[in-house]
Coordinates of C-alpha atoms and ligand atoms in Angstrom, one line a residue:
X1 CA 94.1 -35.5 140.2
X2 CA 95.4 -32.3 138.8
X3 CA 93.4 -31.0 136.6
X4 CA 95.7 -29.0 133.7
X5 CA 98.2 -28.1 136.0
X6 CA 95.6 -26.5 138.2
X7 CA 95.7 -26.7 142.3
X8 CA 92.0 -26.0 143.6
X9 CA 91.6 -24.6 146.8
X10 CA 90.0 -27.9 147.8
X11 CA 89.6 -31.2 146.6
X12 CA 86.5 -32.4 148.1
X13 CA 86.1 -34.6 144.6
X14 CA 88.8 -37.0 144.8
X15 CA 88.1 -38.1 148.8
X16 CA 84.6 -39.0 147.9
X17 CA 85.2 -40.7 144.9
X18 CA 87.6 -43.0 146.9
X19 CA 84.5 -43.9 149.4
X20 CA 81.7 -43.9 147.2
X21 CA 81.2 -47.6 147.7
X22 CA 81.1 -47.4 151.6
X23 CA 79.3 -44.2 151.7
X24 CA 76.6 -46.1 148.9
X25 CA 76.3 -48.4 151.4
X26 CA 75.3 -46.7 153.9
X27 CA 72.3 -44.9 152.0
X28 CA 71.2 -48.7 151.1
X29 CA 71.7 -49.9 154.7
X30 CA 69.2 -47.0 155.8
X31 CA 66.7 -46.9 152.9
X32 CA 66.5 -50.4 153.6
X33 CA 65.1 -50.0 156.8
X34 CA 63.6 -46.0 156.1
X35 CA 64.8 -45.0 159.7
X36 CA 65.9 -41.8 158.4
X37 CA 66.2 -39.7 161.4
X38 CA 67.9 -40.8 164.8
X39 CA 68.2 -44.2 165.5
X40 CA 70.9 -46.4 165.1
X41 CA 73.6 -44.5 162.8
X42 CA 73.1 -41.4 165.0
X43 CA 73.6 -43.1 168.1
X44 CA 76.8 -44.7 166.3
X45 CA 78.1 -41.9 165.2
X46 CA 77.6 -40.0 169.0
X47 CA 79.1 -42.4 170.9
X48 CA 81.9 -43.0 167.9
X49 CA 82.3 -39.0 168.0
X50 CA 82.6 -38.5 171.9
X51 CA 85.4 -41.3 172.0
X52 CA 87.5 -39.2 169.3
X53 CA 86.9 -36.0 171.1
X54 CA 87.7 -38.0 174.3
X55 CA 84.7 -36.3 175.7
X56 CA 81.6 -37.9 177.6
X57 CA 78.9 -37.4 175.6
X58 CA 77.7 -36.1 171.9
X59 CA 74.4 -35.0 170.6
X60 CA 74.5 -35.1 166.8
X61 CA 72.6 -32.2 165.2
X62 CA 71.6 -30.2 161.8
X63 CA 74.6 -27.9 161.8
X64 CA 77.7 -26.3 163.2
X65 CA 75.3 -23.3 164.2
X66 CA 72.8 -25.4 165.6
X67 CA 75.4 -26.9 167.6
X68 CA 76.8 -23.3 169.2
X69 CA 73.1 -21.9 169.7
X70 CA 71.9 -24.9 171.8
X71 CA 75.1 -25.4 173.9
X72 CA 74.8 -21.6 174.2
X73 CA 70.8 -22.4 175.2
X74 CA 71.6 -25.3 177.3
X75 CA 74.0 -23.5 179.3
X76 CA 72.3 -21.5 180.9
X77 CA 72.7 -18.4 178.5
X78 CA 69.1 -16.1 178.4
X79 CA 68.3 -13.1 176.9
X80 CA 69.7 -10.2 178.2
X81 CA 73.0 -11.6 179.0
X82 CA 76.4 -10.4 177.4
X83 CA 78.4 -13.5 175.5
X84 CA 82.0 -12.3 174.7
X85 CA 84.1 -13.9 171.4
X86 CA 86.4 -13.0 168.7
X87 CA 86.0 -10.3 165.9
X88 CA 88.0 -13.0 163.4
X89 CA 85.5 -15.9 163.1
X90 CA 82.9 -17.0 161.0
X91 CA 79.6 -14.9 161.5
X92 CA 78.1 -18.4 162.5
X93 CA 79.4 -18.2 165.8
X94 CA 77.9 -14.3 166.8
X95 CA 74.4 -15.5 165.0
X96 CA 74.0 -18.6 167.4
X97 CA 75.0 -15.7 170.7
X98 CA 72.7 -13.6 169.0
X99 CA 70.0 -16.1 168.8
X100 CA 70.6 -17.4 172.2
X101 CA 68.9 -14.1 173.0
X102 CA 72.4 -12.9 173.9
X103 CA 74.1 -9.7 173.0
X104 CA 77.7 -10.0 171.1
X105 CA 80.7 -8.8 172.8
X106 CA 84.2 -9.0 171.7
X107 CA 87.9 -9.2 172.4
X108 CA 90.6 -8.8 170.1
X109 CA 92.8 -11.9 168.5
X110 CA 96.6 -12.7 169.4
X111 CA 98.5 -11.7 166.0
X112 CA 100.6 -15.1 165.7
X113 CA 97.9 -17.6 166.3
X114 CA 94.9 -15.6 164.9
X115 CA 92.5 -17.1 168.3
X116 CA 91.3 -14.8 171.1
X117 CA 94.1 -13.3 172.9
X118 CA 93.7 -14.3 176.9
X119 CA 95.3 -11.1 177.7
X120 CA 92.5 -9.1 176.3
X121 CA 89.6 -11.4 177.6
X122 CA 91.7 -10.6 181.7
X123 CA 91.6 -6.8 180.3
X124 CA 88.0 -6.9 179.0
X125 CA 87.0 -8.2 182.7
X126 CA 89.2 -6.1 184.8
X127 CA 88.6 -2.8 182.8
X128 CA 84.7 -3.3 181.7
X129 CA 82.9 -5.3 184.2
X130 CA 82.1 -5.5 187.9
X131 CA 81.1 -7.6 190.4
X132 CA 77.3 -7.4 190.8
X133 CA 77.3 -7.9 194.7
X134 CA 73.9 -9.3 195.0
X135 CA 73.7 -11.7 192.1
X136 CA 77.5 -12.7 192.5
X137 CA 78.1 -12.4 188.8
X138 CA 80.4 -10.1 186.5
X139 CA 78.1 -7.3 184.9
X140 CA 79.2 -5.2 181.6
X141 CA 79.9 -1.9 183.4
X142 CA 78.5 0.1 180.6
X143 CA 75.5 -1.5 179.5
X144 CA 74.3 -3.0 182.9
X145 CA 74.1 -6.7 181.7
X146 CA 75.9 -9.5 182.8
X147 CA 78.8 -11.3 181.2
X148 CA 77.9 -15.3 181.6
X149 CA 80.1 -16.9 178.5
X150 CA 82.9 -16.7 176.7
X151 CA 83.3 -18.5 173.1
X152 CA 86.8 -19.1 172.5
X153 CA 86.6 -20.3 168.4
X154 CA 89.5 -22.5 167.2
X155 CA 90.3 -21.1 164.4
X156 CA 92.0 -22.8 161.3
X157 CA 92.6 -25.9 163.1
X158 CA 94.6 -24.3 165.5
X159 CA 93.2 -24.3 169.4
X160 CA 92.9 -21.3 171.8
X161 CA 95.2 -21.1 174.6
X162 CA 92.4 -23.2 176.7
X163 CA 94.4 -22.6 180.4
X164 CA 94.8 -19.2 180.0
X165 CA 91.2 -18.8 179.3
X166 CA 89.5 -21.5 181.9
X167 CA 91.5 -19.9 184.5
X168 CA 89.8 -16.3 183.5
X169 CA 86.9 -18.1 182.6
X170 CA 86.6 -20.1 186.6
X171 CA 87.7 -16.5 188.4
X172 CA 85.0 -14.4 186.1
X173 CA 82.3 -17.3 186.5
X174 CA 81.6 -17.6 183.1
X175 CA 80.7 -20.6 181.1
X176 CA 82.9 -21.8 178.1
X177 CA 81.4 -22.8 174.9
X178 CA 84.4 -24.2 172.8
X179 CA 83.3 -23.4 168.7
X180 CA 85.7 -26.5 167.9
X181 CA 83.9 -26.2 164.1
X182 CA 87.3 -25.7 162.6
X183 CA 89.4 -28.0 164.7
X184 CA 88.5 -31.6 164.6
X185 CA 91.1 -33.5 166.4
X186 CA 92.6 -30.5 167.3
X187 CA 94.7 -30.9 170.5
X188 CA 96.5 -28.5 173.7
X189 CA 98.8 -29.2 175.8
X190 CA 97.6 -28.1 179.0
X191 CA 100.2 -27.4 181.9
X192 CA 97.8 -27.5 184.8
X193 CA 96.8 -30.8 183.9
X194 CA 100.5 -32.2 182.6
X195 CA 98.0 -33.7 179.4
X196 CA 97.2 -33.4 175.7
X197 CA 93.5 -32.3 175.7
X198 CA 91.4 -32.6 172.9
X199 CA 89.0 -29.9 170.9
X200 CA 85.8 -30.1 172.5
X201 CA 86.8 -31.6 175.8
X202 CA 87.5 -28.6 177.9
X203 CA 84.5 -25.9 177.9
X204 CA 81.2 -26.7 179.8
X205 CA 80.2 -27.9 176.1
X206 CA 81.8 -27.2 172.5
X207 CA 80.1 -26.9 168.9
X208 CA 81.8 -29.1 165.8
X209 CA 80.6 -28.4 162.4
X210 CA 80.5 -31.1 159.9
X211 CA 79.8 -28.8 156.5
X212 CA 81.3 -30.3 153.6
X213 CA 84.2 -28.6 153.7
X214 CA 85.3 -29.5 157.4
X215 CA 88.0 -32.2 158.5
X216 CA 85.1 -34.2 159.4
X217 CA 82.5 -33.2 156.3
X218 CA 78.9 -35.0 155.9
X219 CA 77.5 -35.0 152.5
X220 CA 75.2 -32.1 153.5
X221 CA 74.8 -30.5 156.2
X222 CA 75.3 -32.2 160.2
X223 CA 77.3 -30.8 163.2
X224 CA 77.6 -31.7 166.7
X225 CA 77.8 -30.8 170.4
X226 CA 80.1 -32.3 172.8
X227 CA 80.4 -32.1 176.7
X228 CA 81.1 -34.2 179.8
X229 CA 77.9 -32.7 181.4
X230 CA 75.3 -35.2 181.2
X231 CA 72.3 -32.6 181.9
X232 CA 73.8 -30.4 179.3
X233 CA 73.6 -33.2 176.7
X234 CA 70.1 -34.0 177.8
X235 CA 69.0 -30.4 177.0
X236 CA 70.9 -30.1 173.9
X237 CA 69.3 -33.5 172.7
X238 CA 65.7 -31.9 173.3
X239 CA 66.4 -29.1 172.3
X240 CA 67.2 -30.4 169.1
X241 CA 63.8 -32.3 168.9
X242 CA 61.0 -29.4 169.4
X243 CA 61.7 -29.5 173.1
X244 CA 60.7 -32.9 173.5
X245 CA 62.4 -36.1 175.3
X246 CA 58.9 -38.0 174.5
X247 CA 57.3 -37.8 171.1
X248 CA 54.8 -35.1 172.0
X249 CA 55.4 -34.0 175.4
X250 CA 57.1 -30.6 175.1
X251 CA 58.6 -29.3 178.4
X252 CA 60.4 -26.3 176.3
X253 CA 60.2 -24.8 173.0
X254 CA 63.0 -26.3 171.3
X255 CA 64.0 -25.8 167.5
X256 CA 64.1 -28.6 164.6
X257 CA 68.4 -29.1 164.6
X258 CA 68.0 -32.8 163.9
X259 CA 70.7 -34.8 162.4
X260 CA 69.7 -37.7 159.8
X261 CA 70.5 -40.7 159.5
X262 CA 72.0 -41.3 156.0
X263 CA 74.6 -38.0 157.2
X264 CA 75.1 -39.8 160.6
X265 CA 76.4 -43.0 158.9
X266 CA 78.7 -41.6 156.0
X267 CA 80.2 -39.4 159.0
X268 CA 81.0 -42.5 160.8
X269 CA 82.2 -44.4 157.5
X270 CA 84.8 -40.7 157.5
X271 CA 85.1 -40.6 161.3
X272 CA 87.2 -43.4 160.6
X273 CA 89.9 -41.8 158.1
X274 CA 90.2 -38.6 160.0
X275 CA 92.9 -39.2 162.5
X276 CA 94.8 -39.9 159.6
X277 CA 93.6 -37.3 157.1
X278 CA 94.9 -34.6 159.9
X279 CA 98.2 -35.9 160.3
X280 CA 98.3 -35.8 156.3
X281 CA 97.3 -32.0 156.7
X282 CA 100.0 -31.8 159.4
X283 CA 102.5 -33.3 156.9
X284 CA 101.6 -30.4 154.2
X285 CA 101.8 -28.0 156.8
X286 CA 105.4 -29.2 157.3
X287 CA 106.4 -28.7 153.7
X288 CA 104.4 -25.7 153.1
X289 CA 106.5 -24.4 156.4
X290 CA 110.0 -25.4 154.3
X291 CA 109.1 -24.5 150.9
X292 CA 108.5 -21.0 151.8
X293 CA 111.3 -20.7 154.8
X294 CA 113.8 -18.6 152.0
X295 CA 110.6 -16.2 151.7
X296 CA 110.0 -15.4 155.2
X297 CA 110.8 -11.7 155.0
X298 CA 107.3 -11.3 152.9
X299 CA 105.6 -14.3 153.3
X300 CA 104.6 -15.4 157.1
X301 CA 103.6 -19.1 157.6
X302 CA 101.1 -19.8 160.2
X303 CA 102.4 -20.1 163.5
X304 CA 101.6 -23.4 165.8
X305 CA 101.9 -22.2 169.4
X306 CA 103.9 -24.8 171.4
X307 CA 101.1 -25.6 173.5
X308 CA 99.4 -26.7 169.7
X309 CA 99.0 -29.8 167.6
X310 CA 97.2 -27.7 164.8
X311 CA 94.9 -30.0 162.6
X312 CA 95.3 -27.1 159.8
X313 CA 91.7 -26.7 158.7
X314 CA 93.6 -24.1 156.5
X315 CA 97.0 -23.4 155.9
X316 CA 96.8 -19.0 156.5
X317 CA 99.7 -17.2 155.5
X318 CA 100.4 -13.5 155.8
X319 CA 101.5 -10.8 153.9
X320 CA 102.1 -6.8 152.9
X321 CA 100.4 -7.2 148.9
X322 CA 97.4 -9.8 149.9
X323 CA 95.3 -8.7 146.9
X324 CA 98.1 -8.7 144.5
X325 CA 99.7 -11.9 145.6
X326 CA 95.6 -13.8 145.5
X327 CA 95.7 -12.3 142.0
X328 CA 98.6 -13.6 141.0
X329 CA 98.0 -16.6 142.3
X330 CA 94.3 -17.2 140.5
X331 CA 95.9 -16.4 137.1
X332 CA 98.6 -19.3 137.9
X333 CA 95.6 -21.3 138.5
X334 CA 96.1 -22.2 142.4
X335 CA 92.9 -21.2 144.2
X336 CA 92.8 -19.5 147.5
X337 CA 90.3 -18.4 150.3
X338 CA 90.6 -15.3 152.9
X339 CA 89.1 -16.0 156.0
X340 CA 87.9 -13.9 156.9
X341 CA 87.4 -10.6 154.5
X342 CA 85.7 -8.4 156.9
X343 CA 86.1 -8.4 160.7
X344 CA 82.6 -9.6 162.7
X345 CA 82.3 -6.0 164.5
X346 CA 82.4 -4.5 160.9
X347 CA 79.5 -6.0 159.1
X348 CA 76.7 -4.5 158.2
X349 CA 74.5 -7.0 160.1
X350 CA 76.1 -5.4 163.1
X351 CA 75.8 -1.8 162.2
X352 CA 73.7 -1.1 164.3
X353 CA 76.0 -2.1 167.6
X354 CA 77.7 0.8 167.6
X355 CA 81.2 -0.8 166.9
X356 CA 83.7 1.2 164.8
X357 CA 87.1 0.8 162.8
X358 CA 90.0 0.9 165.4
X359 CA 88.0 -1.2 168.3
X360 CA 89.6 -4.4 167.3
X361 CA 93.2 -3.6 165.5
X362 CA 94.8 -6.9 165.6
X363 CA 91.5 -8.3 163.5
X364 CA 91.3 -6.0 161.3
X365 CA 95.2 -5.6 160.5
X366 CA 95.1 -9.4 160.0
X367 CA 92.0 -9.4 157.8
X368 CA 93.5 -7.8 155.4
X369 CA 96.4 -9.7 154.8
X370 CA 96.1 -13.1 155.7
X371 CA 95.8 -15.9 152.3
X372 CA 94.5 -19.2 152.9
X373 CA 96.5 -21.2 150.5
X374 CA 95.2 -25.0 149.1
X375 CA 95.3 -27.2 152.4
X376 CA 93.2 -30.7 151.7
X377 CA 93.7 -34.6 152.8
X378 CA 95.7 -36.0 149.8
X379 CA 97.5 -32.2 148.8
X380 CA 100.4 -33.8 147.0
X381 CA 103.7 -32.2 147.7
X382 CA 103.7 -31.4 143.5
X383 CA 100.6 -29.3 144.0
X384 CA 102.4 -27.7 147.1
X385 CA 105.5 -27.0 144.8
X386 CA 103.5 -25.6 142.3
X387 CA 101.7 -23.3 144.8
X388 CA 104.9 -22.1 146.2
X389 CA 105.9 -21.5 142.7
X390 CA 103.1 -19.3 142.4
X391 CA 104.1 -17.5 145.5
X392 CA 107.9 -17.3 145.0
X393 CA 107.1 -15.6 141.0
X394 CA 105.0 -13.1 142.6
X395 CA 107.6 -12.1 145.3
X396 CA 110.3 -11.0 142.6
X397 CA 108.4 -10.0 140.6
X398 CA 106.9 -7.3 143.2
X399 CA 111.0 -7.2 144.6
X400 CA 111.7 -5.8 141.4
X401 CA 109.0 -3.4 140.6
Ligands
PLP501 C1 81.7 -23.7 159.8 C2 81.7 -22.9 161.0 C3 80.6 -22.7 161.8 C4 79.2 -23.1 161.4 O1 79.0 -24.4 161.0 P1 77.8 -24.7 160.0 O2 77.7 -26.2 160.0 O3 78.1 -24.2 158.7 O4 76.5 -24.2 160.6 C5 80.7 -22.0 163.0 N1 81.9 -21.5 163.4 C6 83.0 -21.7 162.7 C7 84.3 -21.1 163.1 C8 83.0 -22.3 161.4 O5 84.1 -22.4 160.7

């Protein structure tokens, strides 16, 4: 398990190992009957998903960007419209608003939780848009084009705060699309309805990735869309399929964003473990949080909001000397991540939008010092220690420079 007193960033090896035999099952189960794409395991694994997400329905699909770009589609969102999101997220997310036809907008994150701040999306509103009297909707003051979604993400396991941002969401009339590819399992406490609420439940649809590296990974590529609208599920599901419900009868152009079967069936043999692979993440979380208490004056653990049962897709911490201390850190062998590097409104693929440093100062503060440390189902509380190790060495070390 540890290889030469090394801690890797993940440990993707060991969990499969453990499954082999069930997920080698599987692969014989559908070789055996060469259904390889839809059919039974898909079906399976939607209905199986849905129930976890305690959400209606679930279209399995190709990927976690597949997923966003038809619930974007299927929602209503057309080219010309105005899709607002967060500066700190994968660039997945602003690709599939991009290739909805949509043009990316953005609002800046809160600073503790790292997830769009519902203050800024009510100031984005009030201060950039008006209502467009004959159409009824919210346009973009500025560039004449109207505002019809919002993409909360939730990032690092950790879920927006979903009343603040329905109630915006309802008064602005603009769709939610959850991007729920970080947060499998995730849950809020919503006051309005006295309830936890799971990840993907809430928006008018929500995207999950299952990457690899994901609480819930394939082995390749899969993701998924959930909703409770059962016309929104229909479209996703055709769009998915060339724009076909009927082998060959195309009422839209759709896309190729199928999921196959072998990937549908090891999910579900995984779906099983997950509840309790997050509440093992949750458990490292925990000692994480106490192992690096005494260092609190340089190092910031991530904070869960009390409307938040995080399911720590990462474990992000915070500090002055991120460079040094992921330095550091690589050369005592513990491997670490930064996500994410560069803020969305500062890449080069958006150059051309005109965004400039300063629009977004919360994201771009946080990008450069945030440290994903190792966070994985079956971290053992040694690896932790040894982490923290790592950490602690580095802070006197830099205390005494
Ligand atoms: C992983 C991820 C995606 C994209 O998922 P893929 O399956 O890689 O296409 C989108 N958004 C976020 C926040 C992600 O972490």
């Amino acid at each position: 398990m540890t290889q030469n007193g090394k801690v890797p960033f993940v440990d993707l090896v060991s969990m499969h190992k453990a499954l082999a035999p069930e997920l080698l099952e599987v692969c014989k189960r559908v070789i055996d009957t060469a259904g390889f794409i839809g059919g039974p395991e898909v079906e399976g694994l939607e209905r199986e998903f849905a129930d976890f997400c305690q959400s209606k329905y679930c279209v399995g699909v190709n990927s976690g960007t597949d997923a966003l770009r038809f619930a974007l589609i299927a929602a209503g969102i057309r080219p010309g419209d105005i899709v607002v999101t967060v500066p700190n997220t994968f660039i997945a997310t602003t690709e599939a608003i991009s290739q909805a036809g949509a043009r990316i907008d953005f609002v800046d994150i809160d600073e503790q939780t790292y997830n769009m701040d519902a203050a800024e999306l009510r100031r984005y509103f009030e201060t950039k848009c008006k209502l467009d009297p004959t159409s009824s909707r919210y346009i973009h003051k500025a560039s004449g084009m109207p505002v019809t979604a919002v993409v909360p993400v939730h990032l690092y396991g950790q879920m927006a705060d979903m009343d603040a941002i329905v109630e915006i969401a309802e008064q602005y009339k603009v769709a939610i699309i959850e991007d729920a590819c970080q947060a499998h399992g995730a849950q809020y406490f919503s006051k309005k309805k006295n309830a936890w609420l799971t990840a993907g439940s809430i928006g008018s649809a929500a995207a999950f990735s299952f990457y690899p590296g994901k609480n819930l990974g394939a082995c390749g590529e899969g993701g998924a869309i959930t909703t409770n609208d059962p016309e929104l599920a229909k479209k996703c599901a055709v769009l998915r399929d060339h724009g076909s419900a009927k082998k060959y009868f195309h009422d839209v152009e759709g896309y190729n964003g199928r999921l196959d079967s072998i990937q549908a069936g090891m999910l579900r043999v995984k779906l099983k473990h997950l509840a309790r692979w997050n509440e093992q993440r949750r458990a490292s979380a925990r000692i994480y949080d106490e192992m690096l208490a005494p260092m609190s004056g340089t190092i910031q653990s991530p904070m869960e909001a009390g409307y938040s049962r995080s399911v720590y897709h990462l474990y992000v911490v915070r500090t002055a000397d991120r460079d040094e201390l992921q330095k550091h850190l690589s050369e005592a062998g513990v491997g670490t991540g930064i996500h994410y590097p560069i803020p969305l409104h500062l890449q080069n693929a958006y150059s051309s939008m005109g965004f400039k440093k300063g629009d977004f100062p919360k994201s771009e503060a946080a990008a450069v010092q945030i440290l994903s440390l190792p966070m994985f189902a079956g971290l053992t509380p040694e690896q932790q220690r040894r982490v923290v190790e790592g950490v602690a060495q580095h802070a006197s070390i830099s205390s005494t420079r």
